Amino acid sequence: QKEVEQNSGPLSVPEGAIASLNCTYSDRGSQSFFWYRQYSGKSPELIMSIYSNGDKEDGRFTAQLNKASQYVSLLIRDSQPSDSATYLCAVNANNFNKFYFGSGTKLNVKP
Amino acid sequence: DGGITQSPKYLFRKEGQNVTLSCEQNLNHDAMYWYRQDPGQGLRLIYYSQIVNDFQKGDIAEGYSVSREKKESFPLTVTSAQKNPTAFYLCASSIVGREQFFGPGTRLTVL
């Protein structure tokens, strides 16, 4: 079993819709969780960090964490074509030293 | 300007040759990381370092070596023992346990 699992997609949504990206993780002791956006051929850039159960909002982005279910999600409201990218979920392992990355979900926002 | 720099952007290696990828950061981060990304895949950890003169193997360390003589610098050597080195190499840094920030990456191709 992989440490972090994501649906590879592609996930296609129309412009203006809500995109919902999901991630599950296996280490119950994981402490912190991150979402990165990666455009083709570029390096990942941090979108959101979340450390406690519940929702965290930043502009059009909302991260949701449920530690009991070992599940973290990212919602993108009012999706734009510029949001088309691969979204990587990352989990900081219990020893605080190692990050585990999912293989990413490719999002296509259609004009 | 604070950030992480990687050089070169593109690198070509001949069979049996060692090559060194540079990574420098001026964010005053203690932790630094090297990842490898293959097309359509997630990130795999090669090596990481929490403090100067100390580093740990990641999940795919075979055929790679690193040094951490200065806080700002974490070079990666791809040795001839790495049989399939063609990939996108990403360096990252962080405060230990917190979000990682990535450099622009080095694309290595074996001729």
Short mmCIF file of C-alpha atoms in Angstrom, two decimals:
data_model
loop_
_atom_site.label_atom_id
_atom_site.label_comp_id
_atom_site.label_asym_id
_atom_site.label_seq_id
_atom_site.Cartn_x
_atom_site.Cartn_y
_atom_site.Cartn_z
CA GLN A 1 0.00 0.00 0.00
CA LYS A 2 1.31 3.44 -0.90
CA GLU A 3 1.75 6.02 1.84
CA VAL A 4 -0.35 8.60 -0.02
CA GLU A 5 -2.95 7.78 -2.64
CA GLN A 6 -4.61 10.06 -5.16
CA ASN A 7 -6.81 9.41 -8.16
CA SER A 8 -4.62 10.15 -11.17
CA GLY A 9 -7.52 11.62 -13.17
CA PRO A 10 -7.80 13.48 -15.39
CA LEU A 11 -10.56 15.34 -13.61
CA SER A 12 -12.42 17.59 -16.03
CA VAL A 13 -14.63 20.46 -14.83
CA PRO A 14 -16.18 23.40 -16.68
CA GLU A 15 -14.97 26.90 -16.00
CA GLY A 16 -16.67 28.37 -12.94
CA ALA A 17 -17.42 25.00 -11.35
CA ILE A 18 -16.04 23.55 -8.11
CA ALA A 19 -13.19 21.07 -8.51
CA SER A 20 -12.82 18.50 -5.73
CA LEU A 21 -9.51 16.69 -5.31
CA ASN A 22 -9.05 13.88 -2.81
CA CYS A 23 -6.18 12.18 -1.03
CA THR A 24 -5.89 9.36 1.50
CA TYR A 25 -2.87 8.47 3.61
CA SER A 26 -1.81 5.39 5.54
CA ASP A 27 0.23 6.69 8.51
CA ARG A 28 -2.27 7.46 11.26
CA GLY A 29 0.36 9.45 13.13
CA SER A 30 0.86 11.97 10.31
CA GLN A 31 0.87 15.53 11.58
CA SER A 32 0.77 17.91 8.65
CA PHE A 33 -0.64 17.94 5.17
CA PHE A 34 0.03 19.97 2.06
CA TRP A 35 -1.33 20.58 -1.41
CA TYR A 36 0.98 21.55 -4.27
CA ARG A 37 0.16 22.60 -7.82
CA GLN A 38 2.50 21.56 -10.62
CA TYR A 39 2.25 22.88 -14.14
CA SER A 40 3.68 20.70 -16.91
CA GLY A 41 7.47 20.90 -16.96
CA LYS A 42 7.63 23.08 -13.84
CA SER A 43 8.38 22.46 -10.19
CA PRO A 44 5.62 22.12 -7.56
CA GLU A 45 4.37 25.25 -5.82
CA LEU A 46 2.68 25.23 -2.43
CA ILE A 47 -1.03 26.06 -2.38
CA MET A 48 -2.20 25.08 1.10
CA SER A 49 -0.96 23.69 4.38
CA ILE A 50 -3.31 22.16 6.95
CA TYR A 51 -2.42 20.83 10.37
CA SER A 52 -5.69 20.26 12.27
CA ASN A 53 -9.04 18.68 11.56
CA GLY A 54 -11.59 20.78 9.74
CA ASP A 55 -11.51 23.26 6.92
CA LYS A 56 -8.97 25.91 5.99
CA GLU A 57 -9.84 28.50 3.39
CA ASP A 58 -7.52 30.70 1.33
CA GLY A 59 -9.16 32.63 -1.48
CA ARG A 60 -10.74 30.17 -3.91
CA PHE A 61 -9.06 27.20 -2.23
CA THR A 62 -10.34 25.18 0.74
CA ALA A 63 -8.43 22.31 2.29
CA GLN A 64 -10.35 19.80 4.39
CA LEU A 65 -8.74 17.37 6.82
CA ASN A 66 -10.31 14.36 8.55
CA LYS A 67 -7.68 12.53 10.56
CA ALA A 68 -10.09 9.84 11.77
CA SER A 69 -10.76 8.85 8.17
CA GLN A 70 -7.17 9.60 7.09
CA TYR A 71 -8.47 11.79 4.33
CA VAL A 72 -7.55 15.23 3.04
CA SER A 73 -9.20 17.10 0.19
CA LEU A 74 -8.81 20.31 -1.80
CA LEU A 75 -11.75 22.26 -3.18
CA ILE A 76 -11.21 24.88 -5.87
CA ARG A 77 -14.16 27.23 -6.29
CA ASP A 78 -14.86 29.18 -9.48
CA SER A 79 -12.33 27.03 -11.37
CA GLN A 80 -10.38 28.83 -14.08
CA PRO A 81 -8.52 27.43 -17.11
CA SER A 82 -5.32 28.62 -15.40
CA ASP A 83 -6.05 26.08 -12.63
CA SER A 84 -5.40 23.28 -15.12
CA ALA A 85 -2.40 21.46 -13.64
CA THR A 86 -1.46 18.40 -11.63
CA TYR A 87 -2.22 18.66 -7.91
CA LEU A 88 0.06 16.80 -5.52
CA CYS A 89 -0.94 15.83 -2.00
CA ALA A 90 1.91 15.59 0.51
CA VAL A 91 1.91 14.21 4.03
CA ASN A 92 4.55 14.80 6.68
CA ALA A 93 5.33 11.48 8.30
CA ASN A 94 5.20 11.06 12.05
CA ASN A 95 8.94 11.56 12.47
CA PHE A 96 8.66 15.10 11.02
CA ASN A 97 11.56 14.48 8.68
CA LYS A 98 10.05 12.86 5.62
CA PHE A 99 7.32 13.96 3.28
CA TYR A 100 5.38 11.45 1.25
CA PHE A 101 3.88 12.66 -2.00
CA GLY A 102 0.97 11.20 -3.91
CA SER A 103 1.36 10.68 -7.65
CA GLY A 104 -0.95 13.62 -8.34
CA THR A 105 -4.34 14.31 -9.86
CA LYS A 106 -4.44 16.01 -13.24
CA LEU A 107 -7.12 18.71 -13.41
CA ASN A 108 -8.49 20.09 -16.69
CA VAL A 109 -10.68 23.18 -16.51
CA LYS A 110 -12.55 23.65 -19.78
CA PRO A 111 -13.47 27.18 -20.93
CA ASP B 1 15.22 37.80 -3.24
CA GLY B 2 14.79 34.72 -1.07
CA GLY B 3 14.55 31.38 -2.76
CA ILE B 4 16.03 28.16 -3.99
CA THR B 5 18.19 27.94 -7.07
CA GLN B 6 19.18 24.85 -9.01
CA SER B 7 21.72 24.55 -11.77
CA PRO B 8 22.01 23.66 -14.50
CA LYS B 9 18.46 23.71 -15.86
CA TYR B 10 19.32 20.97 -18.39
CA LEU B 11 22.12 18.41 -18.09
CA PHE B 12 23.29 15.68 -20.40
CA ARG B 13 25.27 12.71 -19.16
CA LYS B 14 27.24 10.15 -21.08
CA GLU B 15 27.30 6.53 -20.03
CA GLY B 16 29.72 5.90 -17.14
CA GLN B 17 29.97 9.56 -16.19
CA ASN B 18 29.31 11.14 -12.79
CA VAL B 19 27.47 14.46 -12.77
CA THR B 20 26.71 16.90 -9.96
CA LEU B 21 23.52 18.93 -9.62
CA SER B 22 23.68 22.13 -7.63
CA CYS B 23 21.10 23.34 -5.09
CA GLU B 24 21.43 26.57 -3.10
CA GLN B 25 18.95 28.28 -0.77
CA ASN B 26 18.99 31.60 1.06
CA LEU B 27 15.85 30.99 3.12
CA ASN B 28 17.86 30.02 6.22
CA HIS B 29 16.14 26.62 6.20
CA ASP B 30 17.75 23.80 8.14
CA ALA B 31 16.25 20.95 6.09
CA MET B 32 16.96 20.23 2.45
CA TYR B 33 15.74 17.45 0.18
CA TRP B 34 16.35 15.88 -3.22
CA TYR B 35 13.56 14.26 -5.20
CA ARG B 36 13.35 12.51 -8.51
CA GLN B 37 10.28 12.75 -10.75
CA ASP B 38 9.72 10.51 -13.76
CA PRO B 39 7.17 11.41 -16.46
CA GLY B 40 3.62 11.11 -15.16
CA GLN B 41 4.83 10.06 -11.73
CA GLY B 42 4.95 11.57 -8.27
CA LEU B 43 8.03 12.61 -6.35
CA ARG B 44 10.41 10.03 -4.90
CA LEU B 45 12.81 11.01 -2.13
CA ILE B 46 16.50 10.44 -2.82
CA TYR B 47 18.25 12.05 0.17
CA TYR B 48 17.43 14.56 2.86
CA SER B 49 19.37 16.55 5.42
CA GLN B 50 18.22 18.25 8.60
CA ILE B 51 21.50 19.86 9.64
CA VAL B 52 24.94 20.57 8.27
CA ASN B 53 27.22 17.54 7.95
CA ASP B 54 24.34 15.11 8.37
CA PHE B 55 22.03 13.48 5.83
CA GLN B 56 19.81 10.41 5.49
CA LYS B 57 18.93 8.11 2.61
CA GLY B 58 15.49 8.37 1.16
CA ASP B 59 13.59 5.69 -0.71
CA ILE B 60 15.78 5.56 -3.84
CA ALA B 61 19.32 6.51 -2.71
CA GLU B 62 21.20 3.83 -4.66
CA GLY B 63 23.44 5.37 -7.31
CA TYR B 64 23.31 8.85 -5.76
CA SER B 65 25.45 10.71 -3.24
CA VAL B 66 25.14 14.04 -1.43
CA SER B 67 27.07 16.35 0.86
CA ARG B 68 25.96 19.09 3.26
CA GLU B 69 29.04 21.14 4.14
CA LYS B 70 27.13 24.42 4.32
CA LYS B 71 23.61 25.21 5.45
CA GLU B 72 22.86 26.90 2.13
CA SER B 73 24.06 24.14 -0.18
CA PHE B 74 23.05 20.52 -0.81
CA PRO B 75 24.62 19.19 -4.05
CA LEU B 76 23.56 15.85 -5.52
CA THR B 77 25.93 13.61 -7.49
CA VAL B 78 24.44 11.11 -9.88
CA THR B 79 27.02 8.36 -10.18
CA SER B 80 27.61 5.85 -12.95
CA ALA B 81 26.03 3.23 -10.66
CA GLN B 82 22.62 4.83 -11.29
CA LYS B 83 21.51 2.85 -14.33
CA ASN B 84 18.47 4.88 -15.32
CA PRO B 85 19.14 8.48 -14.31
CA THR B 86 17.05 10.26 -16.95
CA ALA B 87 14.50 12.23 -14.90
CA PHE B 88 13.50 15.63 -13.50
CA TYR B 89 15.42 16.36 -10.29
CA LEU B 90 13.91 18.66 -7.69
CA CYS B 91 15.57 20.20 -4.67
CA ALA B 92 13.50 21.52 -1.78
CA SER B 93 14.09 23.15 1.57
CA SER B 94 12.03 23.73 4.70
CA ILE B 95 11.97 24.51 8.35
CA VAL B 96 11.97 21.01 9.82
CA GLY B 97 8.43 19.63 9.85
CA ARG B 98 6.95 22.52 7.89
CA GLU B 99 6.05 23.08 4.25
CA GLN B 100 8.73 22.45 1.65
CA PHE B 101 9.60 24.96 -1.06
CA PHE B 102 11.01 23.76 -4.35
CA GLY B 103 13.66 25.00 -6.72
CA PRO B 104 13.00 25.15 -10.48
CA GLY B 105 14.47 21.70 -11.12
CA THR B 106 17.17 20.14 -13.29
CA ARG B 107 16.25 17.92 -16.22
CA LEU B 108 18.89 15.20 -16.66
CA THR B 109 19.16 13.17 -19.85
CA VAL B 110 21.47 10.26 -20.52
CA LEU B 111 22.94 10.26 -24.03
#
